[in-house]
Coordinates of C-alpha atoms in Angstrom, one line a residue:
M1 CA -7.2 -0.3 24.8
K2 CA -8.5 -2.0 21.7
I3 CA -10.5 -0.7 18.8
I4 CA -13.8 -2.6 18.5
N5 CA -15.6 -0.8 15.7
L6 CA -15.2 2.0 13.1
K7 CA -17.7 4.0 11.1
I8 CA -16.3 6.1 8.3
Q9 CA -17.8 9.1 6.5
N10 CA -16.3 11.0 3.5
Y11 CA -12.8 9.4 3.6
R12 CA -11.5 8.3 0.2
N13 CA -13.5 5.3 -1.1
L14 CA -14.4 4.1 2.4
D15 CA -17.3 6.6 2.7
G16 CA -20.2 4.9 4.5
V17 CA -18.1 1.8 5.5
E18 CA -18.5 0.2 9.0
L19 CA -16.2 -2.4 10.5
I20 CA -16.3 -4.5 13.7
F21 CA -12.9 -5.7 14.9
H22 CA -11.8 -8.8 16.8
P23 CA -9.9 -7.9 20.0
D24 CA -6.8 -10.0 19.2
I25 CA -6.1 -10.1 15.5
N26 CA -7.9 -9.1 12.3
F27 CA -7.2 -10.1 8.6
I28 CA -8.5 -7.6 6.1
I29 CA -9.0 -9.4 2.8
G30 CA -10.6 -8.7 -0.6
E31 CA -9.7 -8.0 -4.2
N32 CA -7.3 -5.3 -5.3
N33 CA -8.2 -1.6 -5.3
L34 CA -11.0 -1.8 -2.8
G35 CA -9.4 0.3 -0.1
K36 CA -8.0 -2.2 2.3
S37 CA -4.7 -0.3 2.6
N38 CA -6.7 3.0 2.9
L39 CA -8.0 1.6 6.2
L40 CA -4.5 1.3 7.6
K41 CA -3.7 4.8 6.4
L42 CA -6.9 6.1 8.1
L43 CA -5.8 4.6 11.4
N44 CA -2.3 6.1 11.0
I45 CA -3.8 9.5 10.4
L46 CA -6.2 9.2 13.4
F47 CA -3.6 8.2 15.9
N48 CA -0.3 9.6 14.6
Q49 CA -1.0 12.7 12.6
Q50 CA -2.7 16.1 12.9
R51 CA -5.0 16.1 9.9
F52 CA -6.3 14.6 6.8
K53 CA -4.9 15.8 3.4
E54 CA -6.9 17.2 0.5
D55 CA -6.9 13.9 -1.4
D56 CA -8.3 12.1 1.7
F57 CA -11.7 13.9 1.2
Y58 CA -14.1 11.9 -0.8
N59 CA -16.2 15.1 -1.2
S60 CA -14.2 18.3 -0.5
D61 CA -17.5 20.1 0.5
R62 CA -18.1 17.7 3.4
A63 CA -16.3 17.0 6.7
I64 CA -14.5 13.7 7.3
E65 CA -16.1 12.0 10.3
V66 CA -14.9 8.8 11.9
E67 CA -16.8 7.3 14.7
F68 CA -15.1 4.6 16.7
S69 CA -15.2 2.8 20.0
L70 CA -12.4 1.7 22.3
E71 CA -12.5 -1.1 24.8
L72 CA -10.5 -0.3 27.9
E73 CA -8.8 -2.8 30.2
T74 CA -9.7 -2.3 33.9
L75 CA -6.3 -0.8 34.6
E76 CA -6.9 1.8 31.8
I77 CA -10.2 3.1 33.1
G78 CA -9.8 6.7 34.1
M79 CA -7.4 7.5 31.3
F80 CA -10.2 9.5 29.7
N81 CA -11.5 10.8 33.1
D82 CA -15.2 10.1 33.5
L83 CA -15.9 9.7 29.8
F84 CA -17.4 6.3 28.9
D85 CA -20.4 4.5 27.4
P86 CA -23.4 5.0 29.7
E87 CA -24.1 1.2 29.6
N88 CA -20.5 0.0 29.9
S89 CA -17.7 1.7 31.7
H90 CA -15.1 -0.3 29.7
I91 CA -16.3 1.2 26.4
L92 CA -15.4 4.7 25.1
N93 CA -17.3 6.1 22.1
I94 CA -15.4 8.7 20.1
V95 CA -16.2 10.9 17.1
A96 CA -13.3 12.3 15.1
V97 CA -14.1 15.2 12.8
Q98 CA -12.2 17.3 10.4
E99 CA -14.4 20.0 8.9
S100 CA -12.1 21.0 6.0
V101 CA -8.7 20.6 4.5
D102 CA -7.4 23.6 6.5
D103 CA -8.7 22.3 9.9
N104 CA -7.1 19.9 12.3
L105 CA -8.7 16.7 13.5
E106 CA -10.8 17.1 16.6
F107 CA -11.9 14.3 18.9
K108 CA -15.1 14.3 21.0
H109 CA -16.9 12.0 23.4
K110 CA -19.9 10.8 21.4
E111 CA -22.4 11.0 24.2
S112 CA -21.4 14.2 25.9
G113 CA -19.6 16.1 23.2
S114 CA -16.7 16.7 25.5
F115 CA -13.4 17.4 23.9
I116 CA -10.7 14.6 24.0
P117 CA -7.1 15.7 23.8
R118 CA -5.1 14.2 20.9
A119 CA -2.3 13.3 23.3
D120 CA -4.6 10.9 25.1
L121 CA -5.5 9.1 21.9
K122 CA -1.8 8.7 21.0
C123 CA -1.7 6.3 23.9
I124 CA -3.3 3.8 21.6
N125 CA 0.3 3.6 20.2
Y126 CA -0.6 2.7 16.6
I127 CA 2.4 1.2 14.8
D128 CA 2.2 1.1 11.0
Y129 CA 4.2 -1.3 9.0
D130 CA 4.4 -1.0 5.2
S131 CA 6.0 -3.8 3.3
L132 CA 7.3 -1.5 0.6
R133 CA 10.7 -1.0 2.2
N134 CA 14.2 -2.1 1.6
P135 CA 15.4 -4.4 4.4
S136 CA 19.1 -4.4 3.3
S137 CA 19.3 -0.7 3.9
E138 CA 17.8 -1.1 7.4
L139 CA 19.3 -4.2 8.9
K140 CA 22.6 -2.6 9.9
F141 CA 23.8 -1.3 13.2
D142 CA 25.2 2.0 11.9
K143 CA 21.8 3.2 10.5
I144 CA 19.7 5.7 12.5
K145 CA 16.5 5.1 10.6
G146 CA 14.1 2.2 10.4
A147 CA 15.1 -1.1 12.0
G148 CA 18.7 0.1 12.1
K149 CA 17.7 2.7 14.6
F150 CA 16.8 -0.1 17.1
L151 CA 20.0 -2.1 16.3
N152 CA 22.0 1.1 17.0
Y153 CA 20.1 1.6 20.2
I154 CA 21.1 -1.8 21.5
V155 CA 24.8 -0.8 21.2
F156 CA 24.1 2.6 22.8
K157 CA 22.2 0.9 25.7
Y158 CA 25.1 -1.4 26.4
L159 CA 27.7 1.4 26.5
E160 CA 25.4 3.5 28.7
N161 CA 24.8 0.7 31.2
S162 CA 28.3 -0.6 31.3
Q163 CA 30.0 2.9 31.2
T164 CA 32.4 1.4 28.8
Q165 CA 35.1 3.5 27.1
D166 CA 36.3 3.2 23.6
L167 CA 39.8 2.2 24.8
D168 CA 38.2 -1.1 26.0
F169 CA 37.7 -2.0 22.3
I170 CA 40.7 -0.3 20.6
D171 CA 44.5 -0.4 21.0
K172 CA 45.0 3.3 21.1
S173 CA 48.7 3.1 20.3
K174 CA 48.1 1.1 17.2
I175 CA 45.3 3.4 16.0
N176 CA 47.5 6.5 16.6
E177 CA 50.2 5.0 14.4
L178 CA 47.6 4.5 11.7
L179 CA 46.2 8.0 12.0
L180 CA 49.7 9.6 11.7
E181 CA 50.4 7.6 8.6
V182 CA 47.0 8.5 7.0
T183 CA 47.4 12.2 7.9
G184 CA 51.0 12.3 6.6
N185 CA 49.9 11.1 3.2
L186 CA 46.9 13.4 3.1
Q187 CA 49.0 16.5 4.0
K188 CA 50.8 16.0 0.6
I189 CA 47.5 16.9 -1.0
K190 CA 47.2 20.7 -1.2
P191 CA 43.5 21.2 -0.1
F192 CA 44.1 18.9 2.9
K193 CA 47.2 20.8 3.9
D194 CA 45.7 24.3 3.3
F195 CA 42.6 23.6 5.4
F196 CA 44.4 21.6 8.1
I197 CA 42.3 18.5 7.4
E198 CA 43.6 15.4 9.2
A199 CA 42.5 11.9 10.2
I200 CA 41.3 11.6 13.8
L201 CA 39.6 9.0 15.9
E202 CA 35.7 9.0 16.0
N203 CA 34.7 10.6 19.3
N204 CA 31.2 9.1 19.3
Q205 CA 32.1 5.6 20.5
E206 CA 28.8 3.9 19.7
N207 CA 29.0 5.1 16.1
L208 CA 32.5 3.6 15.9
L209 CA 31.3 0.3 17.3
T210 CA 28.2 0.0 15.2
K211 CA 30.4 0.1 12.1
L212 CA 32.3 -2.9 13.3
I213 CA 29.2 -5.1 13.9
I214 CA 27.2 -6.8 11.1
L215 CA 24.4 -9.3 11.1
A216 CA 25.2 -12.7 9.6
D217 CA 24.0 -16.3 9.7
D218 CA 25.8 -19.4 11.0
Q219 CA 27.7 -19.6 7.7
K220 CA 29.0 -16.0 8.2
R221 CA 26.9 -14.8 5.3
R222 CA 25.7 -11.2 5.7
L223 CA 22.0 -10.8 6.4
E224 CA 21.6 -8.4 3.5
N225 CA 23.0 -11.1 1.1
L226 CA 20.4 -13.7 2.3
S227 CA 17.1 -14.2 0.7
Y228 CA 14.4 -11.5 0.8
G229 CA 12.2 -13.9 2.8
V230 CA 14.8 -14.1 5.6
Q231 CA 15.4 -10.4 5.5
F232 CA 11.7 -9.4 5.7
Y233 CA 11.0 -12.0 8.4
S234 CA 13.8 -10.5 10.4
L235 CA 12.7 -6.9 9.6
I236 CA 9.1 -7.0 10.8
P237 CA 9.7 -7.6 14.6
L238 CA 12.7 -5.2 14.4
A239 CA 10.4 -2.6 12.8
L240 CA 8.0 -3.0 15.7
L241 CA 10.8 -2.5 18.2
E242 CA 12.0 0.5 16.4
K243 CA 8.5 2.0 16.6
L244 CA 8.5 1.3 20.4
L245 CA 11.8 3.0 20.7
S246 CA 10.4 6.1 18.9
L247 CA 7.4 6.0 21.3
N248 CA 9.8 5.6 24.3
N249 CA 11.6 8.8 23.3
K250 CA 8.4 10.9 23.4
K251 CA 7.6 13.1 26.3
N252 CA 4.2 11.6 27.1
F253 CA 5.3 8.0 26.8
K254 CA 5.2 7.4 30.5
K255 CA 1.6 8.6 30.6
C256 CA 0.7 5.8 28.2
I257 CA 2.1 3.0 30.5
F258 CA -0.4 1.6 32.9
E259 CA 0.4 -0.3 36.0
D260 CA -1.5 -3.4 37.0
E261 CA -2.0 -2.9 40.7
S262 CA -2.5 -6.6 41.3
T263 CA 0.9 -7.6 39.8
A264 CA 2.8 -4.2 39.7
E265 CA 3.4 -4.9 36.0
K266 CA 3.9 -2.1 33.6
C267 CA 1.6 -2.5 30.6
L268 CA 1.6 -0.7 27.3
P269 CA -1.3 -0.6 24.8
I270 CA -0.3 -1.2 21.2
L271 CA -2.2 -1.4 17.9
I272 CA -0.2 -2.9 15.0
G273 CA -1.2 -2.3 11.4
L274 CA 0.6 -4.5 8.8
D275 CA 0.1 -4.1 5.1
E276 CA 0.8 -7.3 3.2
P277 CA 3.5 -8.8 5.5
E278 CA 3.4 -12.0 3.4
I279 CA 5.5 -10.4 0.6
H280 CA 8.6 -12.5 -0.1
L281 CA 7.6 -15.1 2.5
H282 CA 7.1 -18.8 1.9
P283 CA 3.6 -20.0 2.9
Y284 CA 4.9 -21.8 6.0
A285 CA 6.9 -18.6 7.0
Q286 CA 3.7 -16.5 6.5
R287 CA 1.9 -18.7 9.0
A288 CA 4.9 -18.8 11.4
L289 CA 5.2 -14.9 11.2
V290 CA 1.5 -14.3 12.1
K291 CA 1.6 -16.8 15.0
Y292 CA 4.8 -15.2 16.2
L293 CA 3.3 -11.7 16.1
K294 CA 0.2 -12.9 17.9
K295 CA 2.3 -14.5 20.6
I296 CA 4.1 -11.2 21.0
V297 CA 0.9 -9.1 21.5
I298 CA -0.6 -11.6 23.9
N299 CA 2.7 -11.9 25.8
E300 CA 3.3 -15.6 25.2
D301 CA 6.7 -15.2 23.7
K302 CA 9.0 -15.1 26.7
D303 CA 12.1 -14.0 24.9
F304 CA 10.4 -10.9 23.3
S305 CA 8.7 -10.1 26.7
E306 CA 12.1 -10.2 28.3
L307 CA 13.5 -7.9 25.7
L308 CA 10.7 -5.4 26.3
R309 CA 11.4 -5.5 30.0
T310 CA 15.1 -5.1 29.6
L311 CA 15.1 -2.3 27.1
F312 CA 11.9 -0.4 27.8
S313 CA 10.8 -1.5 31.3
I314 CA 7.6 -2.8 29.9
D315 CA 6.3 -6.1 31.4
R316 CA 3.2 -6.7 29.3
L317 CA 1.6 -5.5 26.0
L318 CA -2.1 -4.9 25.7
G319 CA -2.0 -5.6 22.0
Q320 CA -4.2 -5.9 18.9
I321 CA -3.2 -6.6 15.3
I322 CA -4.8 -5.6 12.0
I323 CA -3.3 -7.2 8.9
V324 CA -4.1 -6.5 5.2
S325 CA -3.4 -9.6 3.2
H326 CA -3.9 -11.3 -0.2
S327 CA -2.7 -14.7 1.0
P328 CA -4.8 -17.6 2.2
S329 CA -1.7 -19.0 4.0
I330 CA -1.6 -16.1 6.4
L331 CA -5.1 -16.6 7.8
L332 CA -5.7 -18.3 11.1
D333 CA -8.3 -21.0 11.7
D334 CA -11.1 -18.7 12.8
Y335 CA -13.5 -16.9 10.5
K336 CA -14.4 -14.4 13.2
K337 CA -11.0 -12.8 12.7
I338 CA -11.7 -12.2 9.0
I339 CA -12.9 -8.8 7.6
R340 CA -13.8 -9.0 3.9
F341 CA -14.0 -6.1 1.5
Y342 CA -16.2 -6.7 -1.6
V343 CA -18.5 -4.9 -4.0
D344 CA -22.2 -5.8 -3.4
I345 CA -23.6 -7.5 -6.4
N346 CA -26.9 -5.7 -6.1
D347 CA -26.1 -2.0 -5.4
K348 CA -22.5 -2.2 -6.7
K349 CA -21.3 -0.4 -3.5
L350 CA -18.2 -1.2 -1.4
T351 CA -19.3 -3.5 1.5
V352 CA -17.4 -4.7 4.4
K353 CA -18.3 -7.9 6.4
S354 CA -16.7 -8.7 9.7
G355 CA -16.6 -12.3 10.9
K356 CA -17.0 -10.9 14.4
E357 CA -20.6 -9.9 13.7
I358 CA -21.6 -13.3 12.3
V359 CA -23.5 -15.4 14.8
L360 CA -24.1 -19.1 14.2
E361 CA -25.5 -21.9 16.3
K362 CA -22.8 -23.5 18.4
K363 CA -23.1 -26.9 16.6
T364 CA -22.8 -25.3 13.2
E365 CA -19.9 -23.0 14.3
K366 CA -18.0 -26.0 15.7
Q367 CA -18.5 -27.9 12.4
L368 CA -17.3 -24.9 10.4
L369 CA -14.2 -24.3 12.5
R370 CA -13.2 -27.9 11.8
N371 CA -13.5 -27.1 8.0
L372 CA -11.7 -23.8 8.1
P373 CA -8.1 -25.0 7.7
Y374 CA -9.0 -26.5 4.4
I375 CA -11.2 -23.8 2.9
K376 CA -9.2 -20.6 3.4
E377 CA -8.8 -20.0 -0.3
A378 CA -12.6 -19.7 -0.5
F379 CA -12.5 -16.3 1.3
F380 CA -10.4 -14.9 -1.6
S381 CA -12.8 -16.1 -4.3
K382 CA -15.7 -14.5 -6.2
V383 CA -17.5 -17.9 -6.4
V384 CA -16.9 -21.2 -4.7
I385 CA -17.8 -24.7 -6.0
L386 CA -18.4 -26.9 -2.9
V387 CA -18.0 -30.6 -3.4
E388 CA -18.4 -33.5 -1.0
G389 CA -15.1 -35.4 -1.1
D390 CA -11.7 -36.1 -2.6
S391 CA -12.9 -37.8 -5.8
E392 CA -14.9 -34.8 -6.8
L393 CA -12.1 -32.4 -5.8
G394 CA -9.7 -34.3 -8.1
A395 CA -12.2 -34.5 -11.0
F396 CA -13.6 -31.0 -11.2
P397 CA -10.4 -29.2 -12.3
V398 CA -10.3 -31.7 -15.2
F399 CA -13.9 -31.1 -16.1
V400 CA -13.3 -27.3 -16.1
Q401 CA -10.2 -27.7 -18.3
K402 CA -12.2 -29.8 -20.8
M403 CA -14.9 -27.1 -20.8
N404 CA -12.2 -24.5 -21.6
I405 CA -13.0 -22.4 -18.5
N406 CA -10.2 -20.5 -16.7
L407 CA -11.1 -20.6 -13.0
D408 CA -8.3 -18.2 -12.0
E409 CA -9.5 -15.5 -14.4
L410 CA -13.0 -15.9 -13.1
G411 CA -12.0 -16.0 -9.4
I412 CA -13.6 -19.4 -8.9
S413 CA -12.3 -22.0 -6.4
I414 CA -13.2 -25.6 -5.8
I415 CA -13.4 -26.6 -2.2
K416 CA -13.9 -29.9 -0.5
A417 CA -16.5 -29.7 2.2
G418 CA -15.6 -33.1 3.7
S419 CA -19.2 -34.3 4.0
P420 CA -22.6 -33.5 2.5
H421 CA -23.7 -32.0 5.8
S422 CA -20.9 -29.4 5.7
I423 CA -21.9 -28.0 2.3
V424 CA -25.0 -26.0 3.3
P425 CA -23.4 -24.5 6.4
L426 CA -20.4 -23.5 4.3
M427 CA -22.6 -22.0 1.6
N428 CA -24.4 -20.0 4.4
L429 CA -21.1 -18.8 5.9
L430 CA -19.7 -17.7 2.5
K431 CA -22.9 -15.9 1.7
K432 CA -22.6 -13.9 4.9
F433 CA -19.1 -12.8 3.7
G434 CA -20.6 -11.8 0.3
I435 CA -19.1 -14.8 -1.5
L436 CA -21.4 -16.7 -4.0
S437 CA -21.3 -20.5 -4.0
V438 CA -22.5 -23.5 -5.8
G439 CA -22.9 -26.8 -4.0
I440 CA -23.2 -30.3 -5.4
M441 CA -24.3 -33.3 -3.3
D442 CA -25.0 -37.0 -4.0
S443 CA -28.7 -37.7 -4.7
D444 CA -29.2 -39.6 -1.4
Q445 CA -29.2 -36.1 0.3
K446 CA -32.1 -34.9 -1.8
K447 CA -34.7 -35.9 0.8
I448 CA -33.0 -33.9 3.4
Y449 CA -32.2 -30.7 1.5
E450 CA -34.3 -30.4 -1.6
S451 CA -37.4 -29.1 0.3
K452 CA -35.3 -26.3 1.8
K453 CA -35.0 -24.8 -1.7
I454 CA -31.4 -23.7 -1.2
E455 CA -30.3 -21.5 -4.1
N456 CA -27.5 -23.0 -6.3
L457 CA -27.5 -26.4 -4.5
F458 CA -27.5 -29.3 -6.9
F459 CA -27.8 -33.0 -6.6
T460 CA -26.4 -35.8 -8.8
E461 CA -28.9 -37.2 -11.3
L462 CA -27.7 -40.7 -10.6
E463 CA -27.0 -42.2 -7.1
D464 CA -23.6 -40.5 -6.5
F465 CA -20.4 -39.3 -8.1
E466 CA -19.2 -42.8 -8.9
D467 CA -22.5 -43.6 -10.6
E468 CA -22.2 -40.5 -12.7
I469 CA -18.7 -41.4 -13.7
F470 CA -19.6 -45.0 -14.5
N471 CA -22.4 -43.9 -16.7
S472 CA -20.0 -41.8 -18.9
L473 CA -17.0 -44.1 -18.6
D474 CA -15.5 -46.1 -21.5
L475 CA -15.1 -49.6 -20.1
L476 CA -11.9 -50.3 -22.1
D477 CA -10.3 -47.1 -20.7
Y478 CA -11.3 -48.2 -17.2
I479 CA -9.9 -51.7 -17.7
L480 CA -6.6 -50.3 -19.0
Y481 CA -6.3 -48.1 -15.9
V482 CA -7.1 -50.7 -13.3
E483 CA -5.0 -53.3 -15.0
S484 CA -2.0 -51.0 -14.8
E485 CA -2.6 -50.2 -11.1
T486 CA -4.4 -53.2 -9.4
P487 CA -5.1 -56.0 -11.9
K488 CA -6.4 -58.3 -9.2
K489 CA -9.5 -56.1 -9.0
L490 CA -10.5 -57.3 -12.4
K491 CA -10.8 -61.0 -11.6
F492 CA -14.6 -60.8 -11.6
M493 CA -14.6 -59.5 -15.1
V494 CA -12.8 -62.6 -16.5
Q495 CA -15.7 -64.8 -15.3
K496 CA -18.4 -62.4 -16.6
A497 CA -16.7 -62.1 -20.0
Q498 CA -16.5 -65.9 -20.3
Q499 CA -20.2 -66.1 -19.4
L500 CA -21.6 -63.2 -21.3
V501 CA -19.7 -62.9 -24.5
S502 CA -18.5 -66.5 -24.9
T503 CA -14.9 -65.7 -25.2
T504 CA -11.9 -67.6 -23.9
I505 CA -9.6 -65.5 -21.7
D506 CA -5.8 -66.0 -21.9
H507 CA -4.5 -65.3 -18.4
N508 CA -1.0 -64.6 -19.8
K509 CA -2.3 -61.6 -21.8
S510 CA -3.8 -58.3 -20.7
L511 CA -7.6 -58.1 -20.5
Y512 CA -7.5 -54.8 -22.4
S513 CA -5.7 -56.4 -25.4
Q514 CA -8.3 -59.1 -25.5
F515 CA -11.4 -57.0 -24.8
K516 CA -10.6 -54.4 -27.4
N517 CA -11.5 -56.9 -30.1
L518 CA -15.1 -57.2 -28.7
N519 CA -17.9 -55.4 -30.6
Q520 CA -19.8 -52.4 -29.2
E521 CA -22.8 -54.5 -28.2
Q522 CA -20.6 -57.0 -26.3
I523 CA -18.8 -54.1 -24.5
K524 CA -22.1 -52.5 -23.6
K525 CA -23.4 -55.8 -22.2
L526 CA -20.3 -56.5 -20.2
K527 CA -20.3 -53.0 -18.7
F528 CA -23.9 -53.3 -17.7
E529 CA -23.4 -56.6 -15.9
S530 CA -20.2 -55.4 -14.2
K531 CA -21.7 -52.2 -12.9
E532 CA -22.2 -53.4 -9.3
E533 CA -18.6 -54.6 -9.0
I534 CA -17.1 -51.6 -10.7
L535 CA -19.1 -49.2 -8.5
K536 CA -17.9 -51.0 -5.4
I537 CA -14.3 -50.6 -6.5
L538 CA -14.8 -46.9 -7.3
R539 CA -16.5 -46.2 -3.9
N540 CA -13.7 -48.0 -2.1
T541 CA -10.9 -45.9 -3.8
K542 CA -12.1 -42.3 -3.2
T543 CA -8.9 -40.3 -3.7
I544 CA -8.0 -37.0 -5.4
I545 CA -5.7 -38.9 -7.8
N546 CA -8.3 -41.5 -8.7
G547 CA -10.9 -38.8 -9.2
R548 CA -8.6 -36.9 -11.5
Y549 CA -7.7 -40.0 -13.6
L550 CA -11.4 -41.1 -14.0
A551 CA -12.3 -37.5 -15.1
E552 CA -9.5 -37.7 -17.7
Q553 CA -10.9 -40.8 -19.2
L554 CA -14.3 -39.4 -19.9
D555 CA -15.2 -38.3 -23.4
E556 CA -18.4 -36.7 -22.1
I557 CA -18.6 -34.8 -18.7
P558 CA -21.8 -35.8 -16.8
Q559 CA -24.5 -33.2 -17.4
I560 CA -25.0 -32.3 -13.8
Y561 CA -21.3 -31.4 -13.3
Q562 CA -21.5 -29.3 -16.5
T563 CA -24.5 -27.5 -15.0
V564 CA -22.7 -26.8 -11.7
I565 CA -19.6 -25.4 -13.5
K566 CA -21.6 -23.3 -15.9
T567 CA -23.6 -21.9 -13.0
A568 CA -20.4 -20.9 -11.2
E569 CA -19.1 -19.3 -14.4
E570 CA -22.4 -17.3 -14.8
L571 CA -22.3 -16.1 -11.2
S572 CA -18.7 -15.0 -11.5
N573 CA -19.5 -12.9 -14.6
Y574 CA -22.4 -11.5 -12.7
V575 CA -20.1 -10.4 -9.8
K576 CA -18.0 -8.4 -12.3

């Protein structure tokens, strides 16, 4: 049972918003204060609560209406009797309406208007995780709330299954000696004596045992004393299990377990909403967490599946995840799993674009999926500058700095497309997500793309990046750099200098120290005659480091790159 779309009316700032979900995992991204967390709150109200509150109504004179569709597995068909989409028996279209603050939410089948009991929809089993919690107060066996409730349950389950008595863990004679000593001392205190207060052994044996057990690492350090990253990473799966435990204790839980007749497996639908799970996590840990959660819901983590089977008699989850995030590191390599919130630059209204609804040619899609691991930051940007390769990627941040432009404040990112033929497809993909972009290609691509009149696509004025750099490069600065890195590459210049400027070269001294005495006309002549060789060197050393260094040597930024950067700046200001 998976949610496949959602249409919202009159709920907070999401009035008029429509979303399409991926069946496995969804990443809700966008700038702050656009209502991403409101979406998770909406789902929690729909599936776990009775009604919306007063401040949930965008307009108090109108009803809140949420239209959504569920996709049912074959084994779930019949859960809602004969209610389904007329064209697809696996789809159920539902309208949820709350007329006023004083009313309860009511659910109806869209096509027939038939009433749908709230208890049936609770079988979606929506689990909400909010990262604003204190793991050190939950990651203990003696707690009965949060993740501690699940840890406590493990002990209880063991005692129940093993029929173990407290005497198996405690030397009763020793403990009685202790209790007599403690009570004897307390009886010397008047209130304790007057009210017959004494020390006794805890009767609830699992409570006693949970106070003896702590969580620690292999160095015996308590979990609550480890980093917040470790604590939050540990907390999230425990929080999911705690929610499952709460569901397991409800009366209608068995109704929500479906049996696969072909395998006799017990299957449980589950929808997980996570709000910024990346908090406190290292980028690698963020990716590891998301992949781990995905493996859990698609039943590929054998250990977790075994735990579900042992504790809850559940063989398989029918799961879906919705994650609100501000971290590029947490995204997976599939744009179809991205849902972006943004303000439309034309009508200034909140707009939501789901990657699931973007349809591309297979060849283009394959090409973009290869790029995706390297362009995730672009989805969090207002404007993206797309460049061809490593040299440009290294040079552009230096250009921007020299132009006194703050990319972070403007929400501009610089992304390497990897090839000129990836720039236009990436610009198109970003446009579909409501992200403005500026592309820059070498002039040899003009004949292919110029006639298509693609907005904000520029071409170098000279042959390529290296030619633009050479044109603005101070020859002496270049000689100084190459001589310090790979002096053998300047052998050709020795011969040219001797031929062109009639100077004798001392091979025991640096070229820079000898050439700096040449006049401007001689330098200009030597640069012109060395162009072919220098360009060959530049084109054979296309690296981020080399691009950055070359940009640092320029007194004047090539005009075309200034134009690209200024265009991106203007677009960013326009987005505001």
